[in-house]
PDB file of C-alpha atoms in Angstrom:
ATOM      1  CA  MET G   1      -3.073  -3.074 -17.556  1.00  0.00           C
ATOM      2  CA  SER G   2      -5.793  -5.332 -16.202  1.00  0.00           C
ATOM      3  CA  ILE G   3      -5.844  -9.105 -16.031  1.00  0.00           C
ATOM      4  CA  GLY G   4      -9.157 -10.902 -16.573  1.00  0.00           C
ATOM      5  CA  ASN G   5     -12.459  -9.619 -17.820  1.00  0.00           C
ATOM      6  CA  SER G   6     -12.973  -5.889 -18.304  1.00  0.00           C
ATOM      7  CA  PRO G   7     -15.876  -3.789 -16.969  1.00  0.00           C
ATOM      8  CA  GLU G   8     -17.107  -3.348 -20.550  1.00  0.00           C
ATOM      9  CA  ASP G   9     -17.665  -7.106 -20.832  1.00  0.00           C
ATOM     10  CA  GLU G  10     -20.405  -6.967 -18.188  1.00  0.00           C
ATOM     11  CA  ARG G  11     -24.056  -6.805 -19.186  1.00  0.00           C
ATOM     12  CA  PRO G  12     -25.257  -3.258 -19.958  1.00  0.00           C
ATOM     13  CA  PHE G  13     -27.507  -1.671 -17.406  1.00  0.00           C
ATOM     14  CA  GLU G  14     -29.710   1.358 -17.192  1.00  0.00           C
ATOM     15  CA  ASP G  15     -29.082   4.172 -14.709  1.00  0.00           C
ATOM     16  CA  VAL G  16     -31.316   3.842 -11.667  1.00  0.00           C
ATOM     17  CA  SER G  17     -32.799   7.001 -10.176  1.00  0.00           C
ATOM     18  CA  GLU G  18     -32.962   7.595  -6.438  1.00  0.00           C
ATOM     19  CA  GLU G  19     -36.740   6.952  -6.457  1.00  0.00           C
ATOM     20  CA  ASP G  20     -36.360   3.555  -8.149  1.00  0.00           C
ATOM     21  CA  ARG G  21     -33.235   2.445  -6.229  1.00  0.00           C
ATOM     22  CA  PRO G  22     -35.076   0.252  -3.658  1.00  0.00           C
ATOM     23  CA  SER G  23     -36.270  -1.958  -6.525  1.00  0.00           C
ATOM     24  CA  VAL G  24     -32.684  -2.836  -7.511  1.00  0.00           C
ATOM     25  CA  SER G  25     -31.563  -6.136  -6.038  1.00  0.00           C
ATOM     26  CA  VAL G  26     -28.512  -6.486  -3.802  1.00  0.00           C
ATOM     27  CA  GLY G  27     -26.416  -8.192  -6.451  1.00  0.00           C
ATOM     28  CA  ARG G  28     -27.478  -5.787  -9.179  1.00  0.00           C
ATOM     29  CA  ALA G  29     -26.578  -2.762  -7.023  1.00  0.00           C
ATOM     30  CA  LEU G  30     -23.101  -4.189  -6.319  1.00  0.00           C
ATOM     31  CA  GLN G  31     -22.553  -4.956 -10.010  1.00  0.00           C
ATOM     32  CA  GLN G  32     -23.593  -1.471 -11.122  1.00  0.00           C
ATOM     33  CA  ALA G  33     -21.324   0.221  -8.563  1.00  0.00           C
ATOM     34  CA  ARG G  34     -18.358  -1.984  -9.582  1.00  0.00           C
ATOM     35  CA  ILE G  35     -18.747  -1.231 -13.285  1.00  0.00           C
ATOM     36  CA  ALA G  36     -19.218   2.478 -12.580  1.00  0.00           C
ATOM     37  CA  ALA G  37     -15.889   2.434 -10.691  1.00  0.00           C
ATOM     38  CA  GLY G  38     -14.155   0.905 -13.726  1.00  0.00           C
ATOM     39  CA  LEU G  39     -13.260  -2.315 -11.884  1.00  0.00           C
ATOM     40  CA  THR G  40     -13.383  -5.918 -13.072  1.00  0.00           C
ATOM     41  CA  VAL G  41     -14.457  -8.948 -11.061  1.00  0.00           C
ATOM     42  CA  ASP G  42     -10.778  -9.943 -10.924  1.00  0.00           C
ATOM     43  CA  ASP G  43      -9.921  -6.556  -9.375  1.00  0.00           C
ATOM     44  CA  VAL G  44     -12.626  -6.960  -6.724  1.00  0.00           C
ATOM     45  CA  SER G  45     -11.615 -10.544  -5.949  1.00  0.00           C
ATOM     46  CA  SER G  46      -7.895  -9.653  -5.602  1.00  0.00           C
ATOM     47  CA  ALA G  47      -8.610  -6.735  -3.281  1.00  0.00           C
ATOM     48  CA  THR G  48     -11.258  -8.345  -1.043  1.00  0.00           C
ATOM     49  CA  ARG G  49     -10.070 -11.992  -1.042  1.00  0.00           C
ATOM     50  CA  VAL G  50     -13.592 -13.045  -2.055  1.00  0.00           C
ATOM     51  CA  ARG G  51     -13.334 -15.775  -4.705  1.00  0.00           C
ATOM     52  CA  ILE G  52     -14.220 -14.846  -8.283  1.00  0.00           C
ATOM     53  CA  GLY G  53     -17.002 -17.437  -8.449  1.00  0.00           C
ATOM     54  CA  ILE G  54     -18.638 -16.060  -5.302  1.00  0.00           C
ATOM     55  CA  VAL G  55     -18.464 -12.466  -6.630  1.00  0.00           C
ATOM     56  CA  HIS G  56     -20.188 -13.576  -9.851  1.00  0.00           C
ATOM     57  CA  ALA G  57     -22.842 -15.486  -7.856  1.00  0.00           C
ATOM     58  CA  ILE G  58     -23.590 -12.543  -5.536  1.00  0.00           C
ATOM     59  CA  GLU G  59     -23.991 -10.206  -8.511  1.00  0.00           C
ATOM     60  CA  ARG G  60     -26.621 -12.698  -9.801  1.00  0.00           C
ATOM     61  CA  ASP G  61     -28.302 -12.606  -6.340  1.00  0.00           C
ATOM     62  CA  ASP G  62     -27.289 -16.242  -5.781  1.00  0.00           C
ATOM     63  CA  PHE G  63     -25.995 -16.414  -2.190  1.00  0.00           C
ATOM     64  CA  ALA G  64     -25.844 -20.221  -1.885  1.00  0.00           C
ATOM     65  CA  PRO G  65     -22.080 -20.407  -2.713  1.00  0.00           C
ATOM     66  CA  CYS G  66     -21.382 -18.090   0.263  1.00  0.00           C
ATOM     67  CA  GLY G  67     -21.906 -21.008   2.662  1.00  0.00           C
ATOM     68  CA  GLY G  68     -24.538 -19.479   4.937  1.00  0.00           C
ATOM     69  CA  ASP G  69     -26.087 -16.197   6.048  1.00  0.00           C
ATOM     70  CA  VAL G  70     -23.133 -15.147   8.184  1.00  0.00           C
ATOM     71  CA  TYR G  71     -20.697 -15.373   5.273  1.00  0.00           C
ATOM     72  CA  ALA G  72     -23.195 -13.882   2.816  1.00  0.00           C
ATOM     73  CA  ARG G  73     -23.638 -10.810   5.004  1.00  0.00           C
ATOM     74  CA  GLY G  74     -19.870 -10.519   5.408  1.00  0.00           C
ATOM     75  CA  HIS G  75     -19.311 -10.729   1.634  1.00  0.00           C
ATOM     76  CA  ILE G  76     -22.026  -8.128   0.958  1.00  0.00           C
ATOM     77  CA  ARG G  77     -20.525  -5.756   3.533  1.00  0.00           C
ATOM     78  CA  THR G  78     -16.995  -6.159   2.125  1.00  0.00           C
ATOM     79  CA  LEU G  79     -17.976  -5.766  -1.538  1.00  0.00           C
ATOM     80  CA  ALA G  80     -20.162  -2.735  -0.761  1.00  0.00           C
ATOM     81  CA  LYS G  81     -17.383  -0.929   1.094  1.00  0.00           C
ATOM     82  CA  PHE G  82     -14.918  -1.637  -1.702  1.00  0.00           C
ATOM     83  CA  VAL G  83     -17.155  -0.149  -4.428  1.00  0.00           C
ATOM     84  CA  LYS G  84     -18.030   2.769  -2.093  1.00  0.00           C
ATOM     85  CA  LEU G  85     -21.640   1.833  -1.310  1.00  0.00           C
ATOM     86  CA  ASP G  86     -23.318   2.071   2.104  1.00  0.00           C
ATOM     87  CA  PRO G  87     -23.629  -1.574   3.172  1.00  0.00           C
ATOM     88  CA  ALA G  88     -26.509  -0.937   5.637  1.00  0.00           C
ATOM     89  CA  PRO G  89     -29.363  -0.674   3.055  1.00  0.00           C
ATOM     90  CA  LEU G  90     -28.035  -3.694   1.147  1.00  0.00           C
ATOM     91  CA  LEU G  91     -27.829  -5.793   4.319  1.00  0.00           C
ATOM     92  CA  ALA G  92     -31.353  -4.717   5.288  1.00  0.00           C
ATOM     93  CA  GLN G  93     -32.624  -5.700   1.837  1.00  0.00           C
ATOM     94  CA  TYR G  94     -30.840  -9.059   2.076  1.00  0.00           C
ATOM     95  CA  GLU G  95     -32.347  -9.681   5.537  1.00  0.00           C
ATOM     96  CA  ALA G  96     -35.828  -8.838   4.260  1.00  0.00           C
ATOM     97  CA  GLN G  97     -35.510 -11.242   1.335  1.00  0.00           C
ATOM     98  CA  ASN G  98     -33.491 -14.050   2.890  1.00  0.00           C
ATOM     99  CA  GLY G  99     -33.075 -13.676   6.629  1.00  0.00           C
ATOM    100  CA  GLY G 100     -36.545 -12.809   7.916  1.00  0.00           C
ATOM    101  CA  GLY G 101     -35.311  -9.543   9.416  1.00  0.00           C
ATOM    102  CA  ARG G 102     -32.893 -11.219  11.828  1.00  0.00           C
ATOM    103  CA  PRO G 103     -29.980  -8.960  12.866  1.00  0.00           C
ATOM    104  CA  ALA G 104     -26.550 -10.116  11.818  1.00  0.00           C
ATOM    105  CA  PRO G 105     -24.614 -11.805  14.621  1.00  0.00           C
ATOM    106  CA  THR G 106     -22.053  -9.489  16.214  1.00  0.00           C
ATOM    107  CA  PRO G 107     -19.016 -11.787  15.635  1.00  0.00           C
ATOM    108  CA  ALA G 108     -19.697 -12.059  11.887  1.00  0.00           C
ATOM    109  CA  ALA G 109     -17.859  -8.910  10.824  1.00  0.00           C
ATOM    110  CA  PRO G 110     -14.692  -9.477  12.925  1.00  0.00           C
ATOM    111  CA  LEU G 111     -14.572 -13.118  11.805  1.00  0.00           C
ATOM    112  CA  PHE G 112     -14.801 -12.173   8.149  1.00  0.00           C
ATOM    113  CA  GLU G 113     -12.397  -9.249   8.466  1.00  0.00           C
ATOM    114  CA  ALA G 114      -9.865 -11.499  10.191  1.00  0.00           C
ATOM    115  CA  GLU G 115     -10.107 -13.923   7.279  1.00  0.00           C
ATOM    116  CA  ARG G 116      -9.787 -11.177   4.666  1.00  0.00           C
ATOM    117  CA  ILE G 117      -7.077  -8.950   6.108  1.00  0.00           C
ATOM    118  CA  ARG G 118      -3.709 -10.540   6.496  1.00  0.00           C
ATOM    119  CA  PRO G 119      -0.898  -8.577   8.095  1.00  0.00           C
ATOM    120  CA  GLU G 120       1.940  -7.851   5.767  1.00  0.00           C
ATOM    121  CA  ARG G 121       5.502  -8.502   6.809  1.00  0.00           C
ATOM    122  CA  ARG G 122       7.418  -5.294   6.799  1.00  0.00           C
ATOM    123  CA  GLY G 123      11.001  -5.169   5.649  1.00  0.00           C
ATOM    124  CA  PRO G 124      13.893  -3.736   7.687  1.00  0.00           C
ATOM    125  CA  ASN G 125      14.060   0.047   8.195  1.00  0.00           C
ATOM    126  CA  TRP G 126      17.215   0.782   6.191  1.00  0.00           C
ATOM    127  CA  THR G 127      17.064   4.533   6.855  1.00  0.00           C
ATOM    128  CA  ALA G 128      17.187   4.066  10.626  1.00  0.00           C
ATOM    129  CA  ALA G 129      19.948   1.467  10.258  1.00  0.00           C
ATOM    130  CA  MET G 130      22.029   3.866   8.146  1.00  0.00           C
ATOM    131  CA  VAL G 131      21.684   6.713  10.673  1.00  0.00           C
ATOM    132  CA  ALA G 132      22.589   4.357  13.537  1.00  0.00           C
ATOM    133  CA  ALA G 133      25.675   3.151  11.665  1.00  0.00           C
ATOM    134  CA  ILE G 134      26.820   6.747  11.070  1.00  0.00           C
ATOM    135  CA  VAL G 135      26.412   7.578  14.772  1.00  0.00           C
ATOM    136  CA  VAL G 136      28.463   4.494  15.750  1.00  0.00           C
ATOM    137  CA  VAL G 137      31.265   5.417  13.319  1.00  0.00           C
ATOM    138  CA  ILE G 138      31.406   9.021  14.561  1.00  0.00           C
ATOM    139  CA  GLY G 139      31.474   7.844  18.167  1.00  0.00           C
ATOM    140  CA  PHE G 140      34.324   5.438  17.393  1.00  0.00           C
ATOM    141  CA  VAL G 141      36.321   8.178  15.623  1.00  0.00           C
ATOM    142  CA  GLY G 142      35.866  10.560  18.564  1.00  0.00           C
ATOM    143  CA  PHE G 143      36.874   7.877  21.066  1.00  0.00           C
ATOM    144  CA  THR G 144      39.996   7.081  19.012  1.00  0.00           C
ATOM    145  CA  MET G 145      40.989  10.747  18.808  1.00  0.00           C
ATOM    146  CA  VAL G 146      40.662  11.199  22.592  1.00  0.00           C
ATOM    147  CA  ASN G 147      42.691   8.065  23.368  1.00  0.00           C
ATOM    148  CA  GLY G 148      45.286   9.003  20.728  1.00  0.00           C
ATOM    149  CA  ASP G 149      45.914  12.409  22.334  1.00  0.00           C
ATOM    150  CA  ASP G 150      46.249  10.865  25.821  1.00  0.00           C
ATOM    151  CA  GLY G 151      48.670   8.217  24.490  1.00  0.00           C
ATOM    152  CA  GLU G 152      50.917  10.792  22.833  1.00  0.00           C
ATOM    153  CA  ALA G 153      51.076  12.809  26.073  1.00  0.00           C
ATOM    154  CA  ASN G 154      52.069   9.715  28.093  1.00  0.00           C
ATOM    155  CA  VAL G 155      54.837   8.765  25.648  1.00  0.00           C
ATOM    156  CA  ALA G 156      56.257  12.284  25.741  1.00  0.00           C
ATOM    157  CA  GLY G 157      56.276  12.217  29.553  1.00  0.00           C
ATOM    158  CA  ASP G 158      58.194   8.905  29.691  1.00  0.00           C
ATOM    159  CA  THR G 159      60.949   9.849  27.216  1.00  0.00           C
ATOM    160  CA  GLU G 160      61.549  13.493  28.162  1.00  0.00           C
ATOM    161  CA  PRO G 161      60.337  14.084  31.728  1.00  0.00           C
ATOM    162  CA  THR G 162      62.150  17.440  32.152  1.00  0.00           C
ATOM    163  CA  ALA G 163      61.291  18.889  28.737  1.00  0.00           C
ATOM    164  CA  SER G 164      57.551  18.330  28.662  1.00  0.00           C
ATOM    165  CA  PRO G 165      55.792  21.649  29.180  1.00  0.00           C
ATOM    166  CA  THR G 166      52.406  21.723  30.817  1.00  0.00           C
ATOM    167  CA  PRO G 167      49.893  23.015  28.263  1.00  0.00           C
ATOM    168  CA  SER G 168      48.060  26.104  29.426  1.00  0.00           C
ATOM    169  CA  PRO G 169      44.266  26.477  29.035  1.00  0.00           C
ATOM    170  CA  SER G 170      44.829  29.248  26.495  1.00  0.00           C
ATOM    171  CA  THR G 171      46.812  26.982  24.149  1.00  0.00           C
ATOM    172  CA  LYS G 172      44.455  24.015  24.311  1.00  0.00           C
ATOM    173  CA  THR G 173      42.926  23.195  20.901  1.00  0.00           C
ATOM    174  CA  ASP G 174      39.279  22.162  20.773  1.00  0.00           C
ATOM    175  CA  LYS G 175      38.588  19.005  18.785  1.00  0.00           C
ATOM    176  CA  PRO G 176      36.420  19.529  15.702  1.00  0.00           C
ATOM    177  CA  VAL G 177      32.834  18.374  16.028  1.00  0.00           C
ATOM    178  CA  VAL G 178      31.776  16.226  13.076  1.00  0.00           C
ATOM    179  CA  PRO G 179      28.074  16.809  12.252  1.00  0.00           C
ATOM    180  CA  VAL G 180      25.844  13.771  11.793  1.00  0.00           C
ATOM    181  CA  PRO G 181      24.552  13.856   8.193  1.00  0.00           C
ATOM    182  CA  GLU G 182      20.889  13.261   7.666  1.00  0.00           C
ATOM    183  CA  PRO G 183      19.823  10.925   4.849  1.00  0.00           C
ATOM    184  CA  SER G 184      18.699  12.894   1.817  1.00  0.00           C
ATOM    185  CA  ASP G 185      15.558  12.190  -0.209  1.00  0.00           C
ATOM    186  CA  SER G 186      17.708  11.221  -3.175  1.00  0.00           C
ATOM    187  CA  ALA G 187      19.574   8.618  -1.128  1.00  0.00           C
ATOM    188  CA  ILE G 188      16.339   7.136   0.176  1.00  0.00           C
ATOM    189  CA  ALA G 189      14.748   7.101  -3.301  1.00  0.00           C
ATOM    190  CA  ALA G 190      17.802   5.538  -4.968  1.00  0.00           C
ATOM    191  CA  ALA G 191      16.928   2.223  -6.594  1.00  0.00           C
ATOM    192  CA  PRO G 192      19.053  -0.662  -7.965  1.00  0.00           C
ATOM    193  CA  GLN G 193      19.696  -0.476 -11.700  1.00  0.00           C
ATOM    194  CA  ASP G 194      18.867  -4.156 -12.249  1.00  0.00           C
ATOM    195  CA  LYS G 195      15.374  -3.955 -10.691  1.00  0.00           C
ATOM    196  CA  VAL G 196      12.208  -1.904 -11.000  1.00  0.00           C
ATOM    197  CA  THR G 197      11.249  -0.017  -7.840  1.00  0.00           C
ATOM    198  CA  VAL G 198       7.869   1.692  -7.404  1.00  0.00           C
ATOM    199  CA  LYS G 199       6.906   3.824  -4.395  1.00  0.00           C
ATOM    200  CA  VAL G 200       3.279   4.936  -3.850  1.00  0.00           C
ATOM    201  CA  VAL G 201       2.505   7.760  -1.370  1.00  0.00           C
ATOM    202  CA  ALA G 202      -1.051   8.641  -0.266  1.00  0.00           C
ATOM    203  CA  ALA G 203      -0.272  12.380  -0.199  1.00  0.00           C
ATOM    204  CA  ASP G 204      -3.737  13.937  -0.610  1.00  0.00           C
ATOM    205  CA  GLY G 205      -6.076  11.279   0.773  1.00  0.00           C
ATOM    206  CA  PRO G 206      -6.720   7.528   1.075  1.00  0.00           C
ATOM    207  CA  SER G 207      -6.800   5.298  -1.982  1.00  0.00           C
ATOM    208  CA  TRP G 208      -7.133   1.599  -2.694  1.00  0.00           C
ATOM    209  CA  ILE G 209      -4.137   0.217  -4.638  1.00  0.00           C
ATOM    210  CA  SER G 210      -3.192  -3.165  -6.096  1.00  0.00           C
ATOM    211  CA  ALA G 211       0.376  -4.182  -7.032  1.00  0.00           C
ATOM    212  CA  LYS G 212       1.471  -7.378  -8.818  1.00  0.00           C
ATOM    213  CA  ASP G 213       4.908  -8.687  -9.832  1.00  0.00           C
ATOM    214  CA  HIS G 214       5.904  -9.989 -13.277  1.00  0.00           C
ATOM    215  CA  ASN G 215       4.404 -13.431 -12.453  1.00  0.00           C
ATOM    216  CA  GLY G 216       1.015 -11.902 -11.589  1.00  0.00           C
ATOM    217  CA  LYS G 217       1.500 -12.495  -7.857  1.00  0.00           C
ATOM    218  CA  VAL G 218      -0.391  -9.962  -5.722  1.00  0.00           C
ATOM    219  CA  LEU G 219       2.128  -7.967  -3.675  1.00  0.00           C
ATOM    220  CA  PHE G 220      -0.428  -5.597  -2.119  1.00  0.00           C
ATOM    221  CA  ALA G 221      -4.185  -5.072  -2.476  1.00  0.00           C
ATOM    222  CA  GLU G 222      -5.523  -2.885   0.296  1.00  0.00           C
ATOM    223  CA  LEU G 223      -6.564   0.657   1.197  1.00  0.00           C
ATOM    224  CA  LEU G 224      -3.568   2.980   1.632  1.00  0.00           C
ATOM    225  CA  LYS G 225      -4.456   5.581   4.267  1.00  0.00           C
ATOM    226  CA  GLU G 226      -3.552   9.261   3.902  1.00  0.00           C
ATOM    227  CA  GLY G 227       0.091   9.838   4.858  1.00  0.00           C
ATOM    228  CA  GLU G 228       1.076   6.183   4.340  1.00  0.00           C
ATOM    229  CA  ASP G 229       3.349   4.872   1.594  1.00  0.00           C
ATOM    230  CA  LYS G 230       4.281   1.492   0.100  1.00  0.00           C
ATOM    231  CA  THR G 231       7.332   0.465  -1.951  1.00  0.00           C
ATOM    232  CA  PHE G 232       7.333  -2.476  -4.389  1.00  0.00           C
ATOM    233  CA  GLN G 233      10.295  -4.057  -6.195  1.00  0.00           C
ATOM    234  CA  ASP G 234      10.626  -6.729  -8.875  1.00  0.00           C
ATOM    235  CA  ASN G 235      13.261  -8.019 -11.294  1.00  0.00           C
ATOM    236  CA  SER G 236      11.375  -6.970 -14.436  1.00  0.00           C
ATOM    237  CA  LYS G 237       8.007  -5.191 -13.937  1.00  0.00           C
ATOM    238  CA  ILE G 238       5.332  -3.981 -11.518  1.00  0.00           C
ATOM    239  CA  ASP G 239       1.611  -3.827 -12.485  1.00  0.00           C
ATOM    240  CA  LEU G 240      -0.482  -1.246 -10.598  1.00  0.00           C
ATOM    241  CA  VAL G 241      -4.191  -0.463 -10.207  1.00  0.00           C
ATOM    242  CA  LEU G 242      -4.805   2.898  -8.487  1.00  0.00           C
ATOM    243  CA  GLY G 243      -8.347   3.357  -7.185  1.00  0.00           C
ATOM    244  CA  ASP G 244      -7.955   7.142  -6.701  1.00  0.00           C
ATOM    245  CA  ALA G 245      -4.877   8.203  -8.659  1.00  0.00           C
ATOM    246  CA  GLY G 246      -5.475  11.900  -7.950  1.00  0.00           C
ATOM    247  CA  ALA G 247      -4.724  11.364  -4.248  1.00  0.00           C
ATOM    248  CA  LEU G 248      -1.369   9.628  -4.847  1.00  0.00           C
ATOM    249  CA  ASP G 249       2.257  10.575  -5.529  1.00  0.00           C
ATOM    250  CA  LEU G 250       4.161   7.982  -7.578  1.00  0.00           C
ATOM    251  CA  PHE G 251       7.933   7.436  -7.700  1.00  0.00           C
ATOM    252  CA  VAL G 252       9.436   5.009 -10.249  1.00  0.00           C
ATOM    253  CA  ASN G 253      13.113   4.015 -10.061  1.00  0.00           C
ATOM    254  CA  GLY G 254      13.822   7.050  -7.842  1.00  0.00           C
ATOM    255  CA  LYS G 255      12.024   9.613 -10.058  1.00  0.00           C
ATOM    256  CA  LYS G 256       8.635  11.222  -9.361  1.00  0.00           C
ATOM    257  CA  ILE G 257       5.966  10.631 -12.017  1.00  0.00           C
ATOM    258  CA  GLU G 258       4.412  13.955 -13.026  1.00  0.00           C
ATOM    259  CA  ASP G 259       0.916  13.054 -14.284  1.00  0.00           C
ATOM    260  CA  ASP G 260      -2.195  15.212 -14.018  1.00  0.00           C
ATOM    261  CA  TRP G 261      -4.484  12.518 -12.558  1.00  0.00           C
ATOM    262  CA  GLN G 262      -7.907  13.738 -11.491  1.00  0.00           C
ATOM    263  CA  PRO G 263      -9.403  12.922  -8.047  1.00  0.00           C
ATOM    264  CA  GLY G 264     -11.274   9.619  -8.181  1.00  0.00           C
ATOM    265  CA  ALA G 265      -9.595   8.510 -11.435  1.00  0.00           C
ATOM    266  CA  VAL G 266      -8.864   4.760 -11.719  1.00  0.00           C
ATOM    267  CA  GLU G 267      -5.480   4.147 -13.392  1.00  0.00           C
ATOM    268  CA  ARG G 268      -3.903   0.860 -14.569  1.00  0.00           C
ATOM    269  CA  LEU G 269      -0.141   1.174 -15.013  1.00  0.00           C
ATOM    270  CA  THR G 270       2.881  -1.028 -15.727  1.00  0.00           C
ATOM    271  CA  TYR G 271       6.466   0.003 -14.985  1.00  0.00           C
ATOM    272  CA  THR G 272       9.741  -1.723 -15.933  1.00  0.00           C
ATOM    273  CA  LYS G 273      13.467  -1.233 -15.286  1.00  0.00           C
ATOM    274  CA  GLY G 274      13.716   1.300 -18.146  1.00  0.00           C
ATOM    275  CA  ASP G 275      10.954   3.579 -16.838  1.00  0.00           C
ATOM    276  CA  PRO G 276       9.604   6.033 -15.669  1.00  0.00           C
ATOM    277  CA  GLU G 277       7.186   5.397 -18.516  1.00  0.00           C
ATOM    278  CA  ALA G 278       3.557   4.336 -18.079  1.00  0.00           C
ATOM    279  CA  GLY G 279       2.820   0.862 -19.425  1.00  0.00           C
TER     280      GLY G 279
END
């Protein structure tokens, strides 16, 4: 499910061959790549933190709303990377048309990236906490058993000093060793019944993903690197946009979603407390 305008609402365009590509303007090239990826302006704005009005203006080759050359170059670079275009030719074309061939200042990219990327607060590591708690409990039980045996021996020695035999090494009983259980996948994947829990794993490669709660609030809109995973939870529903669904494994309410998504496929999904079932 997508919120806002759809890629089909954009103006139709003709395919541009490699020989004619230099004649396509910066904004037109960004617009064509976005529509080809099946993304709306809302999707681009949510993922890059570039305001919707500025995205529309850039696609019309109007860079005045950017607030200057530094910000315009930063926006072009960010939008190009998101729609999988090489930003270097676009920046060179922008410089030729607007900047007189001046190189972009070195601090521009870090300044813009710092504004766009905000660190996400990570929740507590419940798996590590559970293992630590189990180790503490086992240690306490072992300590109690050792002290209990010593206490019983002392009491026997006080009440019957002449009748207490000295235990020989051959009759000594070894205390059982209690193994530390490891958390199972099912325990980790268990989800509350009164909420919807969605876990996304970048199993076969990186992919951009967007997740929103039932109020439309953006929970996550970034590139998930290969081997990383993110878990989202809401009281009623989670809306997802998967930039490369074929590279991802999806778990909904503790159950893996078995869908034959192709590499590079863009998927828009909604999951609720009663799923797994694609919305």
